[in-house]
Coordinates of C-alpha atoms and ligand atoms in Angstrom, one line a residue:
X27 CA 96.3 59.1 85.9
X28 CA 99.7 57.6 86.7
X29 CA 102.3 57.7 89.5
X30 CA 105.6 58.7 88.7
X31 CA 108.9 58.5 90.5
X32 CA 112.2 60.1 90.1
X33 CA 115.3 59.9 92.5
X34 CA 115.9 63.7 90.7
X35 CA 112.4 66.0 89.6
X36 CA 113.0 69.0 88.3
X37 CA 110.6 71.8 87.6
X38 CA 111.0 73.9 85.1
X39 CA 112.3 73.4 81.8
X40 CA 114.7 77.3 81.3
X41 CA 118.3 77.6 81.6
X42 CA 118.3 76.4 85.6
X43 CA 115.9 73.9 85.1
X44 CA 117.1 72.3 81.6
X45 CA 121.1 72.6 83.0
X46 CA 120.0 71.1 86.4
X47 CA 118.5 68.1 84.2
X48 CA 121.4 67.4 81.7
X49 CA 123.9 67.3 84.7
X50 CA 121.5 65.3 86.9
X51 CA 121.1 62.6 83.8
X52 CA 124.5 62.5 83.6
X53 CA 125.0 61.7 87.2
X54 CA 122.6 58.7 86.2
X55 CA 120.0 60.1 88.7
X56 CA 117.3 59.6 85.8
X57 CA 115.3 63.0 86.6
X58 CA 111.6 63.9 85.3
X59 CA 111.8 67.5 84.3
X60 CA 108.4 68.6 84.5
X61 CA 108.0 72.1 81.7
X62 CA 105.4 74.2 83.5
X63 CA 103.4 76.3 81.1
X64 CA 106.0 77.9 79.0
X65 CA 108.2 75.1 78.4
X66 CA 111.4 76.3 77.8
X67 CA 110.6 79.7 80.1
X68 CA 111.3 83.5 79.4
X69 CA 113.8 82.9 76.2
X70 CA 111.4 81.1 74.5
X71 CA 109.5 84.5 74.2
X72 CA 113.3 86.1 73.6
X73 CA 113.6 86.9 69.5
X74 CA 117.8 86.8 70.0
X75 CA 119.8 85.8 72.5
X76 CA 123.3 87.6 72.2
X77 CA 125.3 86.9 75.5
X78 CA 124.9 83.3 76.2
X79 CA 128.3 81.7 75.8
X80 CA 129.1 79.2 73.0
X81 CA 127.5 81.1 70.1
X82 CA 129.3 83.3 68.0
X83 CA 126.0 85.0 66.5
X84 CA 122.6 85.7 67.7
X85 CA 120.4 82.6 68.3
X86 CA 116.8 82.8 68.7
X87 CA 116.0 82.2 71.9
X88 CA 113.2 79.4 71.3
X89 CA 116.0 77.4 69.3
X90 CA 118.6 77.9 72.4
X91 CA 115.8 76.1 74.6
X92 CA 114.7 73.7 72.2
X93 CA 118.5 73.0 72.3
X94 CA 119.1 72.6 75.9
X95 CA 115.6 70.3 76.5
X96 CA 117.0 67.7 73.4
X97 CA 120.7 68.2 75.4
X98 CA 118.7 66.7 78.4
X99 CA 117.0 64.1 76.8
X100 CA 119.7 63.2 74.8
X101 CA 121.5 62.4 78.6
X102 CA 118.8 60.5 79.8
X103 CA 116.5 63.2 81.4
X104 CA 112.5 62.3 81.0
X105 CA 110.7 65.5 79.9
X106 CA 106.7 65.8 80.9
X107 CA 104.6 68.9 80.1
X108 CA 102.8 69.5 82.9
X109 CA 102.3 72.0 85.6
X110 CA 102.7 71.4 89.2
X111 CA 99.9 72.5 91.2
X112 CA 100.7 71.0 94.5
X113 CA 103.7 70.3 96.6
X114 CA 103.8 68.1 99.9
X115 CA 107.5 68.7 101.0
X116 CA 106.5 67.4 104.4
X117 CA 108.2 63.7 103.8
X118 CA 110.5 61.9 101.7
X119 CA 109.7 60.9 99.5
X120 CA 108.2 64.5 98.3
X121 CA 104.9 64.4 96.5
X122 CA 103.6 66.3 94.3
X123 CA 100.5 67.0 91.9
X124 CA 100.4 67.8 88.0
X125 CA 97.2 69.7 86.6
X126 CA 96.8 66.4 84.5
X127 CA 96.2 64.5 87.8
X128 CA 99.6 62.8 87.1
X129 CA 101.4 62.2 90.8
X130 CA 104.9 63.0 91.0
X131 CA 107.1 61.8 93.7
X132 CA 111.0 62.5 94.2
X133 CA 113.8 61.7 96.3
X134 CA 115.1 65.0 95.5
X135 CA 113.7 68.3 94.3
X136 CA 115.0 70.9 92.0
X137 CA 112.8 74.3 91.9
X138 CA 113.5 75.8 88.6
X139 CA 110.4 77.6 88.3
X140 CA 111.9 81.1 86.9
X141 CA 109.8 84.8 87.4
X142 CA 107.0 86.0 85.8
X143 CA 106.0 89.6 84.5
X144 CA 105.9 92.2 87.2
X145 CA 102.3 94.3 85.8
X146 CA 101.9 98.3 87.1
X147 CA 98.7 97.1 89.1
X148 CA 96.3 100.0 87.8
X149 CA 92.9 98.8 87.4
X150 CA 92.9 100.3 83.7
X151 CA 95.8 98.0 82.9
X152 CA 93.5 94.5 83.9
X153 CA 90.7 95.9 81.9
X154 CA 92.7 96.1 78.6
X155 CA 95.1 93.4 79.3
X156 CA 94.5 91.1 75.8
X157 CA 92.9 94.1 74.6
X158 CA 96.3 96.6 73.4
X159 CA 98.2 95.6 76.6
X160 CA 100.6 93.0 76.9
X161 CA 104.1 92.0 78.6
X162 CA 105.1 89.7 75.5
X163 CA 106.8 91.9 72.6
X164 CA 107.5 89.3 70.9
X165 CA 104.0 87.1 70.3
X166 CA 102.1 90.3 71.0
X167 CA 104.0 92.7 68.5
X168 CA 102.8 91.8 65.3
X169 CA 99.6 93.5 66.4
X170 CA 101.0 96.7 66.0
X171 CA 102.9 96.7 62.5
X172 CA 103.0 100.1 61.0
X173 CA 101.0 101.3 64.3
X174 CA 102.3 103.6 67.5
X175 CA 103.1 101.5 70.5
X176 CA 104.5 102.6 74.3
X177 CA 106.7 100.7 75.9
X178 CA 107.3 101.0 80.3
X179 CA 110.0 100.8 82.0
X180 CA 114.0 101.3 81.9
X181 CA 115.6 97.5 82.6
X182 CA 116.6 95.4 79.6
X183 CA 113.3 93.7 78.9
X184 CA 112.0 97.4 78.4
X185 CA 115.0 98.3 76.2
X186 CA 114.8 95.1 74.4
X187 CA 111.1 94.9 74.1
X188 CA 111.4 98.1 72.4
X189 CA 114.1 97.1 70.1
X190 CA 112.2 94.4 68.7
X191 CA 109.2 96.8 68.3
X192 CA 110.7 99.0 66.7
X193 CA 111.3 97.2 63.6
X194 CA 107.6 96.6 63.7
X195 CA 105.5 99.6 64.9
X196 CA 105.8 103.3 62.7
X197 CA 106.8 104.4 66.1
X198 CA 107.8 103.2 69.6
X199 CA 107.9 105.9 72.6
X200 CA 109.3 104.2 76.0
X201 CA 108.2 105.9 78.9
X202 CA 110.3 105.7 82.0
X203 CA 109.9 106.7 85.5
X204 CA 113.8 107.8 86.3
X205 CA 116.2 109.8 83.8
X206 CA 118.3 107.1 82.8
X207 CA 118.1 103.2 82.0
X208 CA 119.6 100.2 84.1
X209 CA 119.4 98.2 80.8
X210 CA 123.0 97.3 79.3
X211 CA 124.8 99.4 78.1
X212 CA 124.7 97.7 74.8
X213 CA 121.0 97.5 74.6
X214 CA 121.0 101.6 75.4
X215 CA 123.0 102.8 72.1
X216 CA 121.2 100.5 69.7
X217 CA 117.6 102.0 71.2
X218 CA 119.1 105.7 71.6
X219 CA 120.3 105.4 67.5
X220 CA 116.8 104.1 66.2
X221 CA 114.9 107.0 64.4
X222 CA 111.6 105.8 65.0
X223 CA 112.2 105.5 69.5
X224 CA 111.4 108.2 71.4
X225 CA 112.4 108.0 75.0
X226 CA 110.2 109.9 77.9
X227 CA 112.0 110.4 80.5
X228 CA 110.2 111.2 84.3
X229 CA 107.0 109.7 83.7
X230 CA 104.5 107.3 85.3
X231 CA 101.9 106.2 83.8
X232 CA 98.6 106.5 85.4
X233 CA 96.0 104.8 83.8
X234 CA 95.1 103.0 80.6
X235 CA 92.7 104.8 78.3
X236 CA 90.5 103.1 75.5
X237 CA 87.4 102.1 74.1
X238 CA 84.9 99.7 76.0
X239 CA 82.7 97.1 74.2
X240 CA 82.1 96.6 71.2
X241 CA 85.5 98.1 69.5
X242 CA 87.4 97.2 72.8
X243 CA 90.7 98.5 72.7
X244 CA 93.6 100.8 74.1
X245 CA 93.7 104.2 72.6
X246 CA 96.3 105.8 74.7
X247 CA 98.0 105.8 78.0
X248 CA 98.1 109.6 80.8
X249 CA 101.4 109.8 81.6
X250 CA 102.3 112.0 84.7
X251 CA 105.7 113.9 85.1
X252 CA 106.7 112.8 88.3
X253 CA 109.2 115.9 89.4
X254 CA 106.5 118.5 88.6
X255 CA 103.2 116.8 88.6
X256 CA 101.9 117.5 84.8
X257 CA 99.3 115.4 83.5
X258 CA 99.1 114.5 80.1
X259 CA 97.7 112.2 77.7
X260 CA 99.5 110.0 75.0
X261 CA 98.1 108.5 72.0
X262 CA 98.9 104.4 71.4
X263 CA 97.7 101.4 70.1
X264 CA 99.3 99.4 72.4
X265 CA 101.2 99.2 75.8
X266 CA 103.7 96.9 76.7
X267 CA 104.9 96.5 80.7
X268 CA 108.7 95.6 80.9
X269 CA 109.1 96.9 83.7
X270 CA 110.6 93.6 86.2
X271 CA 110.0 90.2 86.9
X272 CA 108.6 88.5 90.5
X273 CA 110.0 85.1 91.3
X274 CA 107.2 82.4 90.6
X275 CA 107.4 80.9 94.0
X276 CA 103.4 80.9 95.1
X277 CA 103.2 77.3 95.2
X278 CA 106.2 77.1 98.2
X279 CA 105.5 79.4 99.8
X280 CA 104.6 78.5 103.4
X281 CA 106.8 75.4 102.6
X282 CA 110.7 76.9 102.0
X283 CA 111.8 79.6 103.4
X284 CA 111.9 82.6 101.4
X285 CA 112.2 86.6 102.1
X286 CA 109.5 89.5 101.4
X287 CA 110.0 89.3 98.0
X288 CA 109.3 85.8 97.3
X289 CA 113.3 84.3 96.7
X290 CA 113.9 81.1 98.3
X291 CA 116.6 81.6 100.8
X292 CA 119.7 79.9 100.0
X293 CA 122.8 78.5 101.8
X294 CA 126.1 80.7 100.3
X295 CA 127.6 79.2 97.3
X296 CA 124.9 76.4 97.8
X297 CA 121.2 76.1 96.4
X298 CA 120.5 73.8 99.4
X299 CA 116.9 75.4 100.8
X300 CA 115.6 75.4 104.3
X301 CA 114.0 71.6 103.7
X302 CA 116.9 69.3 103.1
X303 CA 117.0 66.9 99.5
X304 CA 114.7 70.6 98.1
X305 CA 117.2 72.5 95.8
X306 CA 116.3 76.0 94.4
X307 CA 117.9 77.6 90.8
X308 CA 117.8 80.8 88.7
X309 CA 115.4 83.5 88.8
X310 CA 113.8 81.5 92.1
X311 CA 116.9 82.3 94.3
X312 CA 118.5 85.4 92.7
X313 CA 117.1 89.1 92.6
X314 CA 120.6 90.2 91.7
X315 CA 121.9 89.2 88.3
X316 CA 119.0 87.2 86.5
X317 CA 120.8 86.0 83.6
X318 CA 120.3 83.3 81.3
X319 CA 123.9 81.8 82.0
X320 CA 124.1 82.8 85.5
X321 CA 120.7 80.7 85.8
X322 CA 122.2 77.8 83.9
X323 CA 125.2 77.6 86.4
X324 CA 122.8 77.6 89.3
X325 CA 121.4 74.5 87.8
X326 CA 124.2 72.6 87.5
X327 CA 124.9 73.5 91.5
X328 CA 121.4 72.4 91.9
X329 CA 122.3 68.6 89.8
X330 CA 125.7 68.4 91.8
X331 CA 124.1 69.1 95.5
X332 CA 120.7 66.8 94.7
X333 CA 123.5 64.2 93.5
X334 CA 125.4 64.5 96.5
X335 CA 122.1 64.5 98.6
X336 CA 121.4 60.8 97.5
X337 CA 124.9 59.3 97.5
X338 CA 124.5 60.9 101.7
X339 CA 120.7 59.6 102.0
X340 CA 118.4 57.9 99.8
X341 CA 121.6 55.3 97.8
X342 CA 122.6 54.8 102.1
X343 CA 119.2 53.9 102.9
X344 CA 118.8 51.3 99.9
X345 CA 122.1 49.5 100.7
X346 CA 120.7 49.4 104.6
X347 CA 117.5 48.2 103.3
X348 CA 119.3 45.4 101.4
X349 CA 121.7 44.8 104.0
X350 CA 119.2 44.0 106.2
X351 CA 116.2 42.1 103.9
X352 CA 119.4 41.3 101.6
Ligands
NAP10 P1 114.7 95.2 85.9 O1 116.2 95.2 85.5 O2 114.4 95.0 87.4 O3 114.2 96.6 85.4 C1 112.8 97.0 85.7 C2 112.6 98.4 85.1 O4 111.3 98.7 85.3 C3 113.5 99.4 85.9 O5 113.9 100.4 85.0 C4 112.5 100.0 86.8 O6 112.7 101.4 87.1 C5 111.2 99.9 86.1 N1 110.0 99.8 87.0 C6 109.9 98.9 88.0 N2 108.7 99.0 88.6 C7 108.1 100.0 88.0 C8 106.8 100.6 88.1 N3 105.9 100.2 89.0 N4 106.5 101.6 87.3 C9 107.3 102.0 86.3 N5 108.6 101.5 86.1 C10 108.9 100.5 86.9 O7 113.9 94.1 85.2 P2 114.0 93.6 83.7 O8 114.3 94.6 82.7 O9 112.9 92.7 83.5 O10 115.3 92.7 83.8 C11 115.3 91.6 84.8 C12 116.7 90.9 84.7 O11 116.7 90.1 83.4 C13 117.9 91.8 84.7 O12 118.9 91.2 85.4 C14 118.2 91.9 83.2 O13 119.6 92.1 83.1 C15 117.8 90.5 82.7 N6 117.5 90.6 81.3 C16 118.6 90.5 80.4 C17 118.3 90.6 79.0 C18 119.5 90.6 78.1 O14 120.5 90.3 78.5 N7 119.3 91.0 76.9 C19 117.0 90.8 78.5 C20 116.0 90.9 79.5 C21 116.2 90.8 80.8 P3 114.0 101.9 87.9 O15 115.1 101.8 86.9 O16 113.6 103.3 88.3 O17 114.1 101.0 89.1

């Protein structure tokens, strides 16, 4: 079990936590970056990234994060794969715990830590979750090749979820609460054009149906028309919930401040949080726009404010120390 200390820690290793570590190694701040559990974060479970600038065709999204952690090394950035289980933010320097016992401590503090997948919350969904229902089209669909799967929900991780199903499963129905998608525009044609997509429009589901023990598994999903009431049943194989992501901001909370729905507040056009030296980035801080690139420009905020932090505080306080034991 060893100490570690970093003028610049970072966690989380997607596009806010891996841009907030190649500008912060350039700024010769030498940060830790510490991964998390899903190193390189949501676009490592993304088959093709399409919109992030500087790519003139689809790149798998694993590749684009494997890019952008060897970017940060490559500037002098120290990756670790751990997870944080424990913040002290109550003195400088901050302290913190990995789940490998490792100790972190930082002059400055970037929280990268991204969202997670928002689940419906029906009891039926926990009891099949592993067994036909998932939130991962990507690792989870080859499950369902040649099989019928549903997909929920109307944003652009339900549109592309069933996109990449689709080439996949015999047949891919997405059910959707409203009449029309939020996903991008896009996204919406390409789905709408696929012969083998069915789109349900009005619906909630309302519970998970399937076999228990010994054959375990989803079977089909009842489906509720939510202008005129009608129950029905729908066969599947499989369900997959796209339907939003949370901000992944448990382990502060009590510590920054941060509104109902778990964002860290912010200053404007600043990532500066309510404890001074703690910066926030990405998904952590935004429930408006959520993109990979707007993420990534957060980041680099992030690099620039922590840099400017320590030139203000921590560098002052050194050439004091010295000044006087100099
Ligand atoms: P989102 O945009 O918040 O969409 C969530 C969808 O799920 C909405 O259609 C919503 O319905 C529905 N929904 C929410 N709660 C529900 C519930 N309890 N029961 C049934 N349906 C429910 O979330 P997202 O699709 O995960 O996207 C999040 C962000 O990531 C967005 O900013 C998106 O642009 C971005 N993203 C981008 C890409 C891409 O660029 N290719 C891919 C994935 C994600 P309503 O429409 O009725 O609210």
């Amino acid at each position: 079990m060893n100490t570690h200390h970093a003028k610049v820690l970072i966690i989380g290793a997607g596009p806010a936590g891996s841009a907030a570590a190649i500008y912060a190694a350039r700024a010769y701040s030498k940060p830790l970056l510490v991964t998390g559990l899903q190193a390189g974060g949501q676009l490592t479970t993304t088959a093709y990234v399409e919109n992030f600038p500087g790519f003139a065709e689809p790149v798998k999204g694993p590749l684009l994060m494997e890019q952008m952690r060897q970017q940060a090394e490559n500037a002098g950035t120290k990756v670790m794969y751990d997870i944080i289980t424990f913040v002290d933010l109550s003195m400088r320097p901050f302290r913190l715990q990995g789940g490998s016992g490792d100790t972190y401590t930082a002059d400055a503090l970037i929280v990268a830590t991204g969202s997670e997948a928002r689940w419906l919350g029906l009891p039926s969904e926990k009891t099949f979750k592993g067994f036909g229902v998932s939130a991962n089209a990507i690792f989870d669909g080859v499950f369902y090749r040649n099989k019928e799967v549903v997909v929920v929900g109307g944003g652009d991780s339900a549109v592309q979820a069933a996109l990449d199903l689709s080439n996949l499963a015999s047949k891919v129905t997405v059910v959707h609460r409203r009449d029309r998608f939020r996903a991008e525009s896009i996204l919406k044609d390409r789905l709408l054009s696929k012969p083998n997509v069915k789109v349900i429009w009005n619906q909630a589901i309302d519970e998970v149906i399937g076999e228990h023990e010994p054959n375990k598994w989803v079977t089909g999903v009842r489906i509720r028309d939510v202008k005129t009431g009608d129950v029905r049943e729908l066969p599947t194989h499989g369900l997959f919930v796209a339907i939003g992501h949370d901000p992944a901001t448990a382990l502060f909370r009590g510590l920054l401040d941060m509104d109902r729905a778990g964002y860290i507040k912010v200053g404007s056009w600043s990532t500066k949080t309510s404890v001074p030296g703690v910066l926030a980035a990405g998904d952590v801080i935004d429930p408006v726009f959520r993109q990979a690139i707007s993420a990534a420009g957060m980041g680099s905020m992030a690099a620039l404010e922590a840099a400017k932090f320590l030139a203000e505080t921590v560098e002052t306080r050194e050439v004091e120390i010295i000044g006087v034991y100099g």
